[in-house]
Coordinates of C-alpha atoms in Angstrom, one line a residue:
M3 CA 10.7 -37.6 2.0
A4 CA 12.9 -36.8 -0.6
G5 CA 13.5 -34.1 -3.3
I6 CA 12.2 -30.5 -3.2
I7 CA 9.3 -31.6 -1.0
W8 CA 11.6 -30.6 1.8
I9 CA 11.4 -27.0 0.9
V10 CA 7.6 -27.0 0.7
G11 CA 7.4 -28.9 4.0
I12 CA 9.6 -26.6 6.0
I13 CA 8.2 -23.4 4.7
L14 CA 4.5 -24.7 5.2
G15 CA 5.1 -25.8 8.8
M16 CA 7.2 -22.7 9.7
F17 CA 4.7 -20.1 8.3
T18 CA 1.6 -21.9 9.6
A19 CA 3.0 -21.9 13.2
A20 CA 4.1 -18.4 12.9
Y21 CA 0.8 -17.0 11.7
L22 CA -1.2 -18.9 14.5
V23 CA 1.0 -18.0 17.3
Y24 CA 3.3 -15.0 16.6
G25 CA 0.6 -13.3 14.5
R26 CA -1.9 -13.6 17.2
Y27 CA 0.5 -12.3 19.8
L28 CA 1.4 -9.3 17.8
A29 CA -2.3 -8.5 16.9
N30 CA -2.9 -8.4 20.8
F31 CA 0.4 -6.6 21.3
V32 CA -0.8 -3.6 19.4
E33 CA -4.2 -3.9 20.6
L34 CA -6.1 -4.3 17.2
D35 CA -9.8 -3.1 17.9
E36 CA -12.5 -4.4 15.2
A37 CA -14.7 -1.3 16.3
A38 CA -12.2 1.4 16.0
E39 CA -12.7 3.8 13.0
T40 CA -10.1 3.5 10.5
P41 CA -8.6 6.2 8.3
A42 CA -10.5 4.6 5.3
H43 CA -13.7 5.5 6.9
K44 CA -12.6 8.6 8.7
Y45 CA -11.2 10.4 5.7
E46 CA -13.1 8.6 2.8
D47 CA -12.8 10.7 -0.2
G48 CA -13.4 8.2 -3.3
Q49 CA -10.0 8.7 -4.4
E50 CA -7.4 7.6 -1.9
Y51 CA -9.2 6.8 1.2
V52 CA -11.7 4.0 0.1
P53 CA -12.7 1.1 2.4
A54 CA -12.2 -2.1 0.7
K55 CA -13.4 -5.6 1.4
K56 CA -10.7 -7.8 3.2
P57 CA -10.3 -10.0 0.1
V58 CA -10.1 -7.1 -2.2
L59 CA -7.5 -5.4 -0.2
L60 CA -5.5 -8.5 0.6
G61 CA -5.5 -9.2 -3.3
H62 CA -4.1 -5.6 -3.8
H63 CA -1.7 -5.8 -0.9
Y64 CA -0.3 -9.3 -1.9
S65 CA -0.1 -8.3 -5.8
S66 CA 1.8 -4.9 -4.8
I67 CA 4.3 -6.5 -2.5
A68 CA 5.2 -9.8 -4.4
G69 CA 7.1 -8.4 -7.4
G70 CA 9.9 -9.8 -9.3
A71 CA 12.3 -9.6 -6.3
P72 CA 11.2 -12.9 -4.5
V73 CA 11.6 -14.8 -7.6
V74 CA 15.0 -13.2 -8.8
G75 CA 16.5 -13.1 -5.4
P76 CA 15.9 -16.7 -4.2
I77 CA 16.8 -18.2 -7.6
T78 CA 20.1 -16.0 -7.8
A79 CA 21.0 -17.0 -4.3
A80 CA 20.5 -20.7 -4.8
L81 CA 22.7 -20.8 -7.9
I82 CA 25.4 -19.0 -5.9
W83 CA 25.5 -20.6 -2.5
G84 CA 23.2 -23.5 -2.8
W85 CA 19.4 -23.9 -1.8
A86 CA 20.1 -24.8 1.8
P87 CA 21.1 -21.3 3.0
A88 CA 18.3 -19.6 0.8
L89 CA 15.8 -21.7 2.2
L90 CA 16.8 -21.2 5.9
W91 CA 16.9 -17.3 5.5
V92 CA 13.4 -17.2 3.9
A93 CA 11.8 -19.9 6.5
I94 CA 13.3 -18.1 9.5
G95 CA 13.6 -14.5 8.5
N96 CA 10.1 -14.1 6.9
P97 CA 8.1 -14.8 9.9
L98 CA 10.4 -13.3 12.6
M99 CA 11.4 -10.2 10.5
G100 CA 9.6 -9.4 7.3
A101 CA 6.2 -10.4 8.5
V102 CA 6.6 -8.3 11.7
H103 CA 8.0 -5.4 9.5
D104 CA 4.8 -5.4 7.3
F105 CA 2.4 -5.8 10.0
V106 CA 3.7 -3.0 12.3
S107 CA 4.2 -0.7 9.3
L108 CA 0.4 -1.2 8.4
S109 CA -1.0 -1.1 12.0
G110 CA 1.4 2.0 12.9
S111 CA 0.1 3.8 9.7
V112 CA -3.6 3.2 10.6
R113 CA -3.0 4.6 14.3
H114 CA -1.6 7.7 12.3
E115 CA -4.3 8.6 10.0
G116 CA -3.0 6.2 7.1
K117 CA 0.1 8.5 6.8
S118 CA 3.3 7.0 5.5
I119 CA 6.3 6.0 7.8
G120 CA 8.0 9.2 7.0
Y121 CA 5.1 11.1 8.6
I122 CA 4.9 8.8 11.7
V123 CA 8.8 9.3 12.4
G124 CA 8.4 13.1 12.0
Q125 CA 5.7 13.0 14.9
Y126 CA 8.5 11.7 17.3
I127 CA 11.9 13.0 16.1
G128 CA 10.7 16.1 14.1
E129 CA 10.4 17.6 10.7
K130 CA 14.1 16.8 9.7
G131 CA 13.9 13.1 10.5
K132 CA 10.6 12.9 8.5
N133 CA 12.1 14.6 5.5
M134 CA 15.2 12.3 5.6
L135 CA 13.0 9.4 5.5
L136 CA 10.9 10.5 2.9
W137 CA 13.9 11.3 0.8
F138 CA 15.4 7.8 1.3
A139 CA 11.8 6.2 0.5
F140 CA 11.5 8.6 -2.5
L141 CA 14.9 7.3 -3.9
L142 CA 14.1 3.9 -3.4
T143 CA 10.8 4.0 -5.4
I144 CA 12.7 5.3 -8.3
L145 CA 14.8 2.2 -8.2
V146 CA 12.1 0.1 -7.8
V147 CA 10.0 1.6 -10.8
A148 CA 13.2 1.3 -12.9
V149 CA 14.0 -2.2 -12.0
F150 CA 10.5 -3.7 -12.2
A151 CA 9.9 -2.0 -15.5
L152 CA 12.8 -3.4 -17.0
V153 CA 12.0 -7.1 -15.6
I154 CA 8.4 -6.5 -17.0
A155 CA 9.8 -5.8 -20.5
V156 CA 12.0 -8.7 -20.3
V157 CA 9.1 -11.1 -19.6
F158 CA 7.2 -9.6 -22.2
D159 CA 9.8 -10.0 -24.7
A160 CA 10.6 -13.6 -23.6
Y161 CA 6.8 -14.6 -23.4
P162 CA 4.7 -12.3 -25.7
Q163 CA 1.7 -14.3 -24.6
S164 CA 1.8 -12.8 -21.4
A165 CA 1.8 -9.2 -23.0
T166 CA -1.7 -10.1 -24.5
A167 CA -3.1 -11.4 -21.3
S168 CA -2.0 -8.7 -19.3
F169 CA -3.8 -6.1 -21.8
I170 CA -6.8 -8.0 -21.4
Y171 CA -7.0 -8.4 -17.4
I172 CA -6.3 -4.6 -17.3
A173 CA -9.2 -4.1 -19.2
L174 CA -11.4 -6.5 -17.4
A175 CA -10.2 -4.7 -14.0
L176 CA -11.4 -1.2 -15.6
V177 CA -14.8 -2.8 -16.3
F178 CA -15.0 -4.4 -12.9
G179 CA -14.4 -1.0 -11.1
V180 CA -17.3 0.1 -12.8
W181 CA -19.3 -2.9 -12.0
L182 CA -18.6 -2.5 -8.2
Y183 CA -18.2 1.1 -7.5
Q184 CA -20.6 2.9 -10.1
L185 CA -23.3 0.4 -11.0
N186 CA -23.3 -1.1 -7.5
L187 CA -23.8 -4.7 -9.1
P188 CA -23.2 -7.9 -6.9
F189 CA -19.8 -8.6 -5.7
I190 CA -19.6 -12.5 -5.7
P191 CA -21.3 -12.9 -9.2
G192 CA -19.0 -10.1 -10.4
T193 CA -15.9 -12.0 -9.0
I194 CA -16.9 -15.2 -10.8
L195 CA -17.6 -13.5 -14.1
F196 CA -14.3 -11.4 -14.3
V197 CA -12.1 -14.0 -12.7
A198 CA -13.2 -16.4 -15.4
G199 CA -12.4 -13.6 -17.7
V200 CA -8.8 -13.4 -16.3
F201 CA -8.3 -17.1 -16.9
A202 CA -9.6 -16.7 -20.3
S203 CA -7.0 -14.1 -21.0
V204 CA -4.4 -16.8 -20.7
W205 CA -5.8 -18.8 -23.5
V206 CA -6.2 -15.7 -25.8
G207 CA -2.5 -14.8 -24.9
I208 CA -1.2 -18.1 -25.9
Q209 CA -3.2 -18.0 -29.3
Y210 CA -2.4 -14.2 -30.0
P211 CA 1.0 -13.1 -28.6
V212 CA 2.1 -9.5 -29.1
A213 CA 5.5 -7.9 -29.4
L214 CA 6.3 -4.4 -30.2
V215 CA 9.5 -5.0 -32.3
A216 CA 10.1 -7.8 -34.7
G217 CA 12.3 -10.4 -33.4
D218 CA 12.6 -14.4 -32.7
Y219 CA 9.2 -15.0 -31.3
P220 CA 6.4 -17.9 -31.4
A221 CA 4.6 -18.5 -34.8
G222 CA 1.9 -16.2 -35.0
T223 CA 3.0 -13.3 -32.8
I224 CA 1.6 -10.0 -33.7
V225 CA 4.2 -7.1 -34.0
L226 CA 3.0 -3.7 -33.5
L227 CA 5.7 -1.2 -34.3
G228 CA 7.6 -3.0 -37.0
D229 CA 11.3 -4.1 -37.5
A230 CA 13.3 -1.3 -35.7
F231 CA 13.2 0.9 -32.6
P232 CA 15.9 3.9 -31.7
L233 CA 16.6 2.4 -28.4
A234 CA 18.0 -0.9 -27.0
F235 CA 18.1 -2.3 -23.4
L236 CA 20.0 -5.5 -22.7
G237 CA 20.7 -5.6 -26.4
S238 CA 17.1 -5.7 -27.1
E239 CA 15.1 -3.1 -29.0
N240 CA 11.8 -4.8 -28.1
I241 CA 12.8 -4.6 -24.4
A242 CA 13.5 -0.8 -24.6
A243 CA 10.1 -0.4 -26.4
W244 CA 8.1 -2.3 -23.6
V245 CA 10.0 -0.4 -20.9
L246 CA 8.7 2.9 -22.4
V247 CA 5.0 1.4 -22.7
T248 CA 5.3 0.0 -19.0
L249 CA 6.4 3.3 -17.6
V250 CA 3.6 5.2 -19.4
Y251 CA 1.1 2.6 -18.0
G252 CA 2.6 2.9 -14.6
A253 CA 2.1 6.8 -14.7
I254 CA -1.3 6.6 -15.8
A255 CA -2.4 4.0 -13.3
S256 CA -0.8 5.8 -10.4
V257 CA -2.9 9.0 -10.9
L258 CA -6.3 7.2 -11.3
P259 CA -8.6 6.9 -8.3
V260 CA -7.9 3.7 -6.6
W261 CA -11.4 2.3 -7.4
V262 CA -10.9 2.7 -11.2
L263 CA -7.9 0.2 -11.7
L264 CA -5.8 -0.4 -8.6
Q265 CA -8.3 -2.2 -6.3
P266 CA -10.2 -4.1 -9.0
R267 CA -7.0 -5.2 -11.0
D268 CA -5.1 -6.2 -7.9
Y269 CA -8.0 -8.3 -6.8
L270 CA -8.6 -10.0 -10.0
S271 CA -5.1 -10.6 -10.7
S272 CA -4.5 -12.2 -7.2
F273 CA -6.7 -15.3 -8.1
L274 CA -4.1 -15.7 -11.0
L275 CA -1.4 -15.4 -8.4
Y276 CA -2.8 -17.7 -5.5
T277 CA -3.5 -20.2 -8.3
G278 CA 0.1 -20.1 -9.5
V279 CA 1.7 -20.2 -6.2
G280 CA -0.7 -22.5 -4.3
G281 CA -1.0 -24.8 -7.5
A282 CA 2.8 -25.0 -7.7
L283 CA 3.2 -25.9 -4.0
L284 CA 0.3 -28.4 -4.2
A285 CA 1.7 -30.0 -7.3
V286 CA 5.0 -30.4 -5.3
I287 CA 3.3 -32.6 -2.8
V288 CA 1.0 -34.6 -5.5
G289 CA 4.0 -35.0 -7.9
T290 CA 6.4 -36.2 -5.0
F291 CA 4.1 -38.7 -3.8
I292 CA 1.7 -39.8 -6.6
T293 CA 2.1 -38.6 -10.3
G294 CA 5.8 -37.4 -10.8
T295 CA 6.4 -34.9 -13.7
G296 CA 5.0 -35.1 -17.1
A297 CA 6.7 -36.9 -19.8
D298 CA 7.0 -33.6 -21.7
A299 CA 8.9 -31.7 -18.9
I300 CA 12.2 -31.7 -20.7
N301 CA 15.0 -29.4 -19.7
P302 CA 15.6 -27.1 -22.8
E303 CA 19.3 -26.8 -21.8
T304 CA 20.3 -30.4 -21.0
G305 CA 17.4 -32.4 -22.9
N306 CA 16.9 -34.3 -19.5
Q307 CA 13.6 -35.4 -17.8
M308 CA 13.0 -32.9 -15.1
T309 CA 11.9 -34.5 -11.8
F310 CA 11.2 -33.4 -8.3
E311 CA 14.7 -34.2 -7.3
F312 CA 17.4 -31.5 -6.7
A313 CA 19.4 -30.7 -9.7
I314 CA 21.3 -28.4 -7.7
G315 CA 23.5 -28.6 -4.5
A316 CA 22.4 -27.5 -1.1
W317 CA 25.8 -25.7 -0.3
Y318 CA 28.4 -24.3 -2.6
G319 CA 30.6 -22.6 0.0
F320 CA 30.9 -19.3 1.9
F321 CA 32.0 -17.5 -1.1
G322 CA 29.9 -19.3 -3.6
Q323 CA 32.7 -20.3 -5.9
G324 CA 31.5 -24.1 -6.4
G325 CA 28.0 -23.1 -7.8
P326 CA 26.7 -22.9 -11.4
L327 CA 27.1 -19.3 -11.7
A328 CA 30.8 -19.1 -10.6
Q329 CA 31.5 -22.2 -12.8
A330 CA 29.7 -20.3 -15.8
D331 CA 32.0 -17.1 -15.1
L332 CA 29.1 -14.9 -14.1
L333 CA 30.4 -13.8 -10.6
P334 CA 33.1 -11.4 -9.4
A335 CA 35.9 -12.9 -7.6
L336 CA 34.3 -13.3 -4.3
M337 CA 30.7 -13.5 -3.1
P338 CA 30.7 -13.7 0.7
L339 CA 27.7 -15.3 2.2
F340 CA 27.5 -12.8 4.7
P341 CA 26.1 -10.1 3.9
L342 CA 25.4 -10.7 0.2
L343 CA 22.8 -13.6 0.7
F344 CA 20.7 -11.3 2.8
I345 CA 20.4 -8.6 0.4
T346 CA 20.2 -10.7 -2.7
I347 CA 17.1 -12.5 -1.7
A348 CA 15.5 -9.3 -0.2
C349 CA 11.8 -9.5 -0.7
G350 CA 11.4 -13.1 -0.1
T351 CA 12.2 -12.4 3.6
I352 CA 12.0 -8.8 4.4
S353 CA 11.6 -5.6 2.2
G354 CA 11.5 -2.0 2.9
F355 CA 9.3 -1.5 -0.2
H356 CA 6.6 -3.3 1.7
S357 CA 6.6 -0.5 4.5
L358 CA 5.6 1.9 1.8
V359 CA 2.9 -0.1 0.4
S360 CA 1.5 -0.9 4.0
S361 CA 1.7 2.7 5.0
G362 CA 0.9 4.1 1.6
T363 CA -2.0 2.5 -0.2
T364 CA -3.1 -0.4 2.0
A365 CA -3.4 1.7 5.2
K366 CA -5.8 4.0 3.4
Q367 CA -8.2 1.1 2.4
L368 CA -8.3 -0.9 5.6
D369 CA -11.8 -1.5 6.6
K370 CA -11.1 -2.8 10.0
E371 CA -8.0 -2.9 12.3
T372 CA -8.4 -6.5 12.9
D373 CA -7.9 -7.1 9.0
A374 CA -4.3 -6.0 9.6
R375 CA -3.2 -9.4 11.0
L376 CA -4.2 -11.3 7.8
I377 CA -3.2 -8.6 5.2
G378 CA 0.0 -7.2 6.9
Y379 CA 1.5 -10.4 8.6
G380 CA -0.3 -12.9 6.5
G381 CA 0.4 -11.1 3.2
M382 CA 4.2 -11.2 3.8
L383 CA 4.2 -14.9 4.7
A384 CA 2.4 -15.3 1.2
E385 CA 5.2 -13.6 -0.5
G386 CA 7.5 -16.2 1.1
L387 CA 5.5 -18.9 -0.5
L388 CA 6.4 -17.4 -3.9
A389 CA 10.0 -17.3 -2.7
A390 CA 9.6 -21.2 -2.0
V391 CA 8.0 -21.8 -5.4
A392 CA 11.0 -19.9 -6.9
L393 CA 13.5 -22.1 -4.9
C394 CA 11.6 -25.3 -6.1
A395 CA 11.6 -24.2 -9.6
V396 CA 15.4 -23.5 -9.7
A397 CA 16.1 -26.6 -7.8
I398 CA 14.9 -28.8 -10.6
V399 CA 16.0 -26.9 -13.4
A400 CA 19.3 -25.1 -12.5
I401 CA 19.8 -23.2 -15.7
P402 CA 22.7 -20.6 -15.3
A403 CA 21.6 -18.1 -17.8
A404 CA 24.2 -16.7 -20.1
D405 CA 23.6 -13.0 -19.2
G406 CA 23.3 -13.8 -15.4
G407 CA 21.2 -11.7 -13.1
I408 CA 18.0 -10.8 -14.7
G409 CA 18.2 -13.7 -17.1
L410 CA 18.1 -16.4 -14.2
A411 CA 14.4 -15.6 -13.4
L412 CA 12.8 -16.6 -16.6
P413 CA 14.4 -20.0 -17.6
N414 CA 14.2 -21.3 -14.2
F415 CA 10.8 -19.9 -12.7
A416 CA 8.9 -20.3 -15.8
T417 CA 10.5 -23.6 -16.9
G418 CA 10.7 -25.1 -13.7
G419 CA 7.2 -23.9 -12.7
G420 CA 5.8 -25.5 -16.0
A421 CA 7.6 -28.7 -14.9
I422 CA 5.9 -28.8 -11.3
L423 CA 2.3 -28.1 -12.8
S424 CA 2.9 -31.0 -15.2
A425 CA 2.1 -33.3 -12.1
F426 CA -1.5 -32.2 -12.6
G427 CA -1.3 -33.4 -16.2
I428 CA -1.1 -29.7 -17.5
P429 CA 1.0 -29.7 -20.6
F430 CA 4.5 -28.6 -20.1
A431 CA 4.3 -25.8 -22.8
I432 CA 1.1 -24.3 -21.3
G433 CA 2.3 -24.6 -17.7
S434 CA 5.5 -22.5 -18.4
V435 CA 3.5 -19.8 -20.1
F436 CA 1.1 -19.6 -17.4
M437 CA 4.1 -19.3 -14.8
A438 CA 5.3 -16.7 -16.9
L439 CA 1.9 -14.7 -16.8
V440 CA 1.9 -15.4 -12.8
L441 CA 5.3 -13.5 -12.8
V442 CA 4.2 -10.6 -14.9
S443 CA 1.0 -10.1 -12.9
F444 CA 3.2 -9.6 -9.7
L445 CA 5.5 -7.3 -11.5
L446 CA 2.8 -5.0 -12.9
T447 CA 1.0 -4.4 -9.8
S448 CA 4.2 -3.9 -7.9
M449 CA 5.5 -1.3 -10.5
D450 CA 2.4 1.0 -10.9
T451 CA 1.8 0.8 -7.0
A452 CA 5.5 2.0 -6.6
V453 CA 5.0 5.1 -8.9
R454 CA 1.9 5.9 -6.8
L455 CA 3.8 5.6 -3.7
G456 CA 6.6 8.0 -5.0
R457 CA 4.0 10.5 -5.7
Y458 CA 2.9 10.2 -2.1
M459 CA 6.3 10.5 -0.7
L460 CA 7.1 13.8 -2.8
E461 CA 3.7 15.2 -1.8
E462 CA 4.6 14.6 1.9
I463 CA 7.9 16.2 1.5
V464 CA 6.2 19.3 0.0
G465 CA 3.3 19.2 2.5
T466 CA 0.7 22.0 2.1
P467 CA 1.9 24.0 -0.8
Q468 CA 2.9 27.9 0.0
T469 CA 4.4 28.9 -3.3
Q470 CA 3.8 28.3 -7.1
V471 CA 7.0 26.2 -7.0
E472 CA 5.7 23.8 -4.3
E473 CA 2.4 23.8 -5.9
F474 CA 4.0 22.7 -9.1
A475 CA 6.1 20.0 -7.3
A476 CA 3.0 18.6 -5.5
N477 CA 0.9 18.2 -8.6
R478 CA 0.5 14.6 -9.2
Y479 CA 1.0 14.8 -12.9
V480 CA 4.2 16.6 -12.5
N481 CA 5.8 14.5 -9.8
T482 CA 4.6 11.3 -11.6
T483 CA 6.2 12.3 -14.7
V484 CA 9.5 13.1 -12.8
I485 CA 9.7 9.6 -11.3
T486 CA 9.1 7.7 -14.7
V487 CA 11.4 9.9 -16.6
V488 CA 14.3 9.6 -14.0
A489 CA 13.6 5.8 -13.8
F490 CA 13.9 5.4 -17.6
F491 CA 17.4 7.3 -17.7
L492 CA 18.6 5.4 -14.8
L493 CA 18.0 2.2 -17.0
G494 CA 19.7 3.7 -19.9
S495 CA 22.9 4.5 -17.9
G496 CA 23.4 1.6 -15.4
R497 CA 24.3 -2.0 -15.7
W498 CA 21.6 -4.6 -14.6
E499 CA 24.0 -6.3 -11.9
D500 CA 24.7 -2.8 -10.3
L501 CA 21.0 -1.8 -10.3
W502 CA 20.0 -5.0 -8.8
A503 CA 22.5 -4.9 -5.9
L504 CA 22.0 -1.3 -5.4
F505 CA 18.1 -1.8 -5.2
G506 CA 18.6 -5.0 -2.9
G507 CA 20.9 -3.0 -0.5
A508 CA 18.7 0.2 -0.3
N509 CA 15.5 -1.8 0.0
Q510 CA 16.9 -3.8 3.0
L511 CA 18.2 -0.7 4.5
L512 CA 14.7 1.0 4.2
A513 CA 13.3 -2.1 6.1
A514 CA 15.7 -1.3 8.9
M515 CA 14.6 2.3 8.9
A516 CA 10.8 1.1 8.8
L517 CA 11.6 -1.2 11.9
L518 CA 13.2 1.8 13.7
V519 CA 9.9 4.0 13.1
A520 CA 8.1 1.0 14.6
T521 CA 10.4 0.7 17.6
I522 CA 10.1 4.5 18.2
W523 CA 6.2 4.4 17.9
L524 CA 6.0 1.8 20.4
A525 CA 8.6 3.5 22.8
N526 CA 6.4 6.6 22.9
W527 CA 3.1 4.7 23.0
S528 CA 3.9 3.1 26.5
D529 CA 7.0 2.3 28.5
T530 CA 5.4 -1.0 29.1
K531 CA 5.8 -2.0 25.5
Q532 CA 8.4 -4.4 24.9
L533 CA 10.6 -3.3 22.0
Y534 CA 12.4 -6.7 21.1
S535 CA 10.1 -7.7 18.4
T536 CA 11.2 -4.7 16.2
G537 CA 14.3 -3.6 17.9
L538 CA 16.2 -6.9 17.4
P539 CA 15.4 -7.2 13.6
M540 CA 16.2 -3.6 13.2
A541 CA 19.7 -4.1 14.5
L542 CA 20.4 -7.0 12.5
M543 CA 19.1 -5.5 9.3
V544 CA 21.2 -2.4 10.0
T545 CA 24.5 -4.9 10.2
I546 CA 23.7 -6.6 7.2
T547 CA 22.9 -3.6 4.9
V548 CA 25.6 -1.4 5.9
A549 CA 28.0 -4.1 5.4
G550 CA 26.4 -5.2 2.1
L551 CA 26.4 -1.6 0.7
A552 CA 29.9 -1.0 1.7
W553 CA 30.9 -4.3 0.0
L554 CA 29.1 -3.3 -3.1
A555 CA 30.5 0.2 -3.2
S556 CA 34.1 -0.9 -2.7
Y557 CA 34.5 -4.3 -3.9
Q558 CA 32.1 -4.5 -6.8
I559 CA 31.5 -1.0 -8.2
L560 CA 34.9 0.7 -7.2
G561 CA 37.1 -2.4 -7.6
G562 CA 35.1 -3.8 -10.5
T563 CA 33.4 -1.2 -12.7
L564 CA 35.8 1.6 -12.1
L565 CA 39.1 -0.1 -11.6
G566 CA 38.7 -3.5 -13.4
M567 CA 40.4 -5.4 -10.4
T568 CA 37.6 -7.7 -9.2
A569 CA 35.3 -7.8 -12.3
A570 CA 35.2 -6.7 -15.8
P571 CA 35.4 -2.7 -15.9
A572 CA 33.0 -0.3 -17.5
E573 CA 34.1 0.2 -21.1
D574 CA 32.5 3.5 -21.8
L575 CA 32.1 6.8 -20.1
I576 CA 28.4 6.6 -19.4
G577 CA 29.1 3.3 -17.6
Q578 CA 31.8 5.1 -15.5
I579 CA 29.7 7.9 -14.7
A580 CA 26.8 5.7 -13.6
A581 CA 29.2 3.8 -11.2
V582 CA 30.3 7.0 -9.7
A583 CA 26.8 8.1 -9.3
Q584 CA 25.8 4.6 -7.7
I585 CA 28.6 5.0 -5.2
A586 CA 27.2 8.4 -4.4
I587 CA 23.8 7.1 -4.0
I588 CA 25.2 4.5 -1.5
L589 CA 26.9 7.1 0.4
I590 CA 23.7 9.3 0.6
L591 CA 21.7 6.5 1.7
L592 CA 24.1 5.3 4.4
G593 CA 24.3 9.0 5.7
L594 CA 20.6 9.3 6.0
A595 CA 20.4 6.0 7.8
I596 CA 23.0 6.8 10.2
G597 CA 21.3 10.3 10.9
L598 CA 17.9 8.7 11.4
L599 CA 19.4 6.0 13.9
R600 CA 21.1 8.9 16.0
M601 CA 17.8 10.8 16.1
G602 CA 15.8 7.7 16.9
W603 CA 18.1 6.8 19.8
R604 CA 18.1 10.2 21.4
N605 CA 14.2 10.0 21.3
Y606 CA 14.2 6.5 22.9
Q607 CA 16.5 7.8 25.7
N608 CA 14.3 10.8 26.2
V609 CA 10.9 8.9 26.2
R610 CA 12.1 5.8 28.4
G611 CA 14.1 8.0 30.5
A612 CA 11.3 10.1 31.3
G613 CA 8.8 7.3 31.9
A614 CA 5.1 6.9 31.4
D615 CA 4.4 10.7 31.3
E616 CA 6.1 10.9 27.8
A617 CA 3.7 8.4 26.4
V618 CA 1.9 10.1 23.2
A619 CA -1.5 8.4 23.2
A620 CA -3.2 5.6 24.7
D621 CA -3.7 3.9 21.4
G622 CA -0.3 4.5 20.2
G623 CA -1.2 7.2 17.9
T624 CA -0.7 11.0 17.9
E625 CA -3.0 14.2 17.6
S626 CA -3.0 15.5 14.0
D627 CA -1.4 18.7 13.2
D628 CA -4.1 19.3 10.6

């Protein structure tokens, strides 16, 4: 074999073996029971607890966890250190760490009434530990909402065709929800009809692109607001306008019953996502051995024909100073592989945000316990496939975008993806737009799910309201507004490169905390349960993230943004204030994590030291306090 087929072959081989062997072992280990009553049935309320068919829930879960991070992260890492370390971290870390993390978060939540990981840890180490983890998760959801809203806006600005298609499939999802849950019409014919509509929206988007503020767009683009907007993000008024629209959409979507938009939208968009990811992987195989790329697959930067051979190196050195980004002067002075590779790639291998999805919306919709293996473990492997597609795309394009960070995703993922799909005879221009639509579909579902999860976190922090202030804070409309407003101002005050690194570090540290929760649950369940499957990944992620956040705070933010020693300093007061605030957030997150680790260790010593009499429940759950 030659070329990028190595990426596809290694990933598919590792993931298939992991699902068949390790995934089955974990399902038996936590004793999944097909006959057990899940929280979706026990507490069915038509609002949050709604049993979902396995393919519908898989579509929601996959769409929610697979956002922009598994695209931006691997592409950035490959251009800094080379494609080989990025591939190895995804291929090995995903099945042994990320998929385990998602699976135990989902199955643990199902055994605890569909509650979040914060509630679960509170059952074992007390109210203080619960609130610490919930505040940690709440801060992360705001970062997720901010980062994903900005990336969505960038996609809409670069590919206005995707904005039109997104509007259409959201409208289709609303109608599909009525079709299924109000009119009780047949599921399979509805799927065929509405999935066809989703793919038709791609054609409509290409014909009728939409932008909010006038700019340099494809011919025929419809401009809705005119020539000016009072704000600009990343130097673009159109991006700022789309951020506002996206945040308003996320707020509205997060307070609607899940059957109205979340379930049907994620299910329908999943077909677009499966086609994009699966089609690209298959196209690599077909193109490598049979067809090659289309004659029109021309690299827009170099003017050269794109092929299925590597256009970037496998290894650029431990500090990444030999790669395209360093040569384009887009990096600080030093970028050590450890620990920065592991927080740069983030979601393609392991992501704390997934524990919020698994124990937030997904656990409340799980129809049967045994569905958790496919949805939890298999869903994370599927996200690893998206990371593999991103690596393939950047490997044949290798465009170091002039603005670094966020700009890397679009020219490499969309352009490289279009070149890959040209192996099927799909015109390069259409294929690249389609891959942009695939990316924005992931982003939209993740962003509004993050808003909903942030609402859950705040509601659990408040608990049962006892005062008018608590009732106000627990109000879904109030806390949704708080999340989106804070996210918007965070974007207005911080630099993208700092926000992305902070998001990555905080996200991975939450993954370590979720693995801590799973380890505590298993330790309390029975003293015969082995703790290596969750404990070893937890220890590794704690080491990685603490080192990564310490490097970010001291070298990149303090040494660069504030002092100008390692990178260009912030030139205005707002940038300096943002840098100080980011260091404060890092210190708060590290303090919360260390406190949780200490409480978890005390619980482990008490339970395992006391023996089996301390086991909480035979099924690994606890009695409700309600």
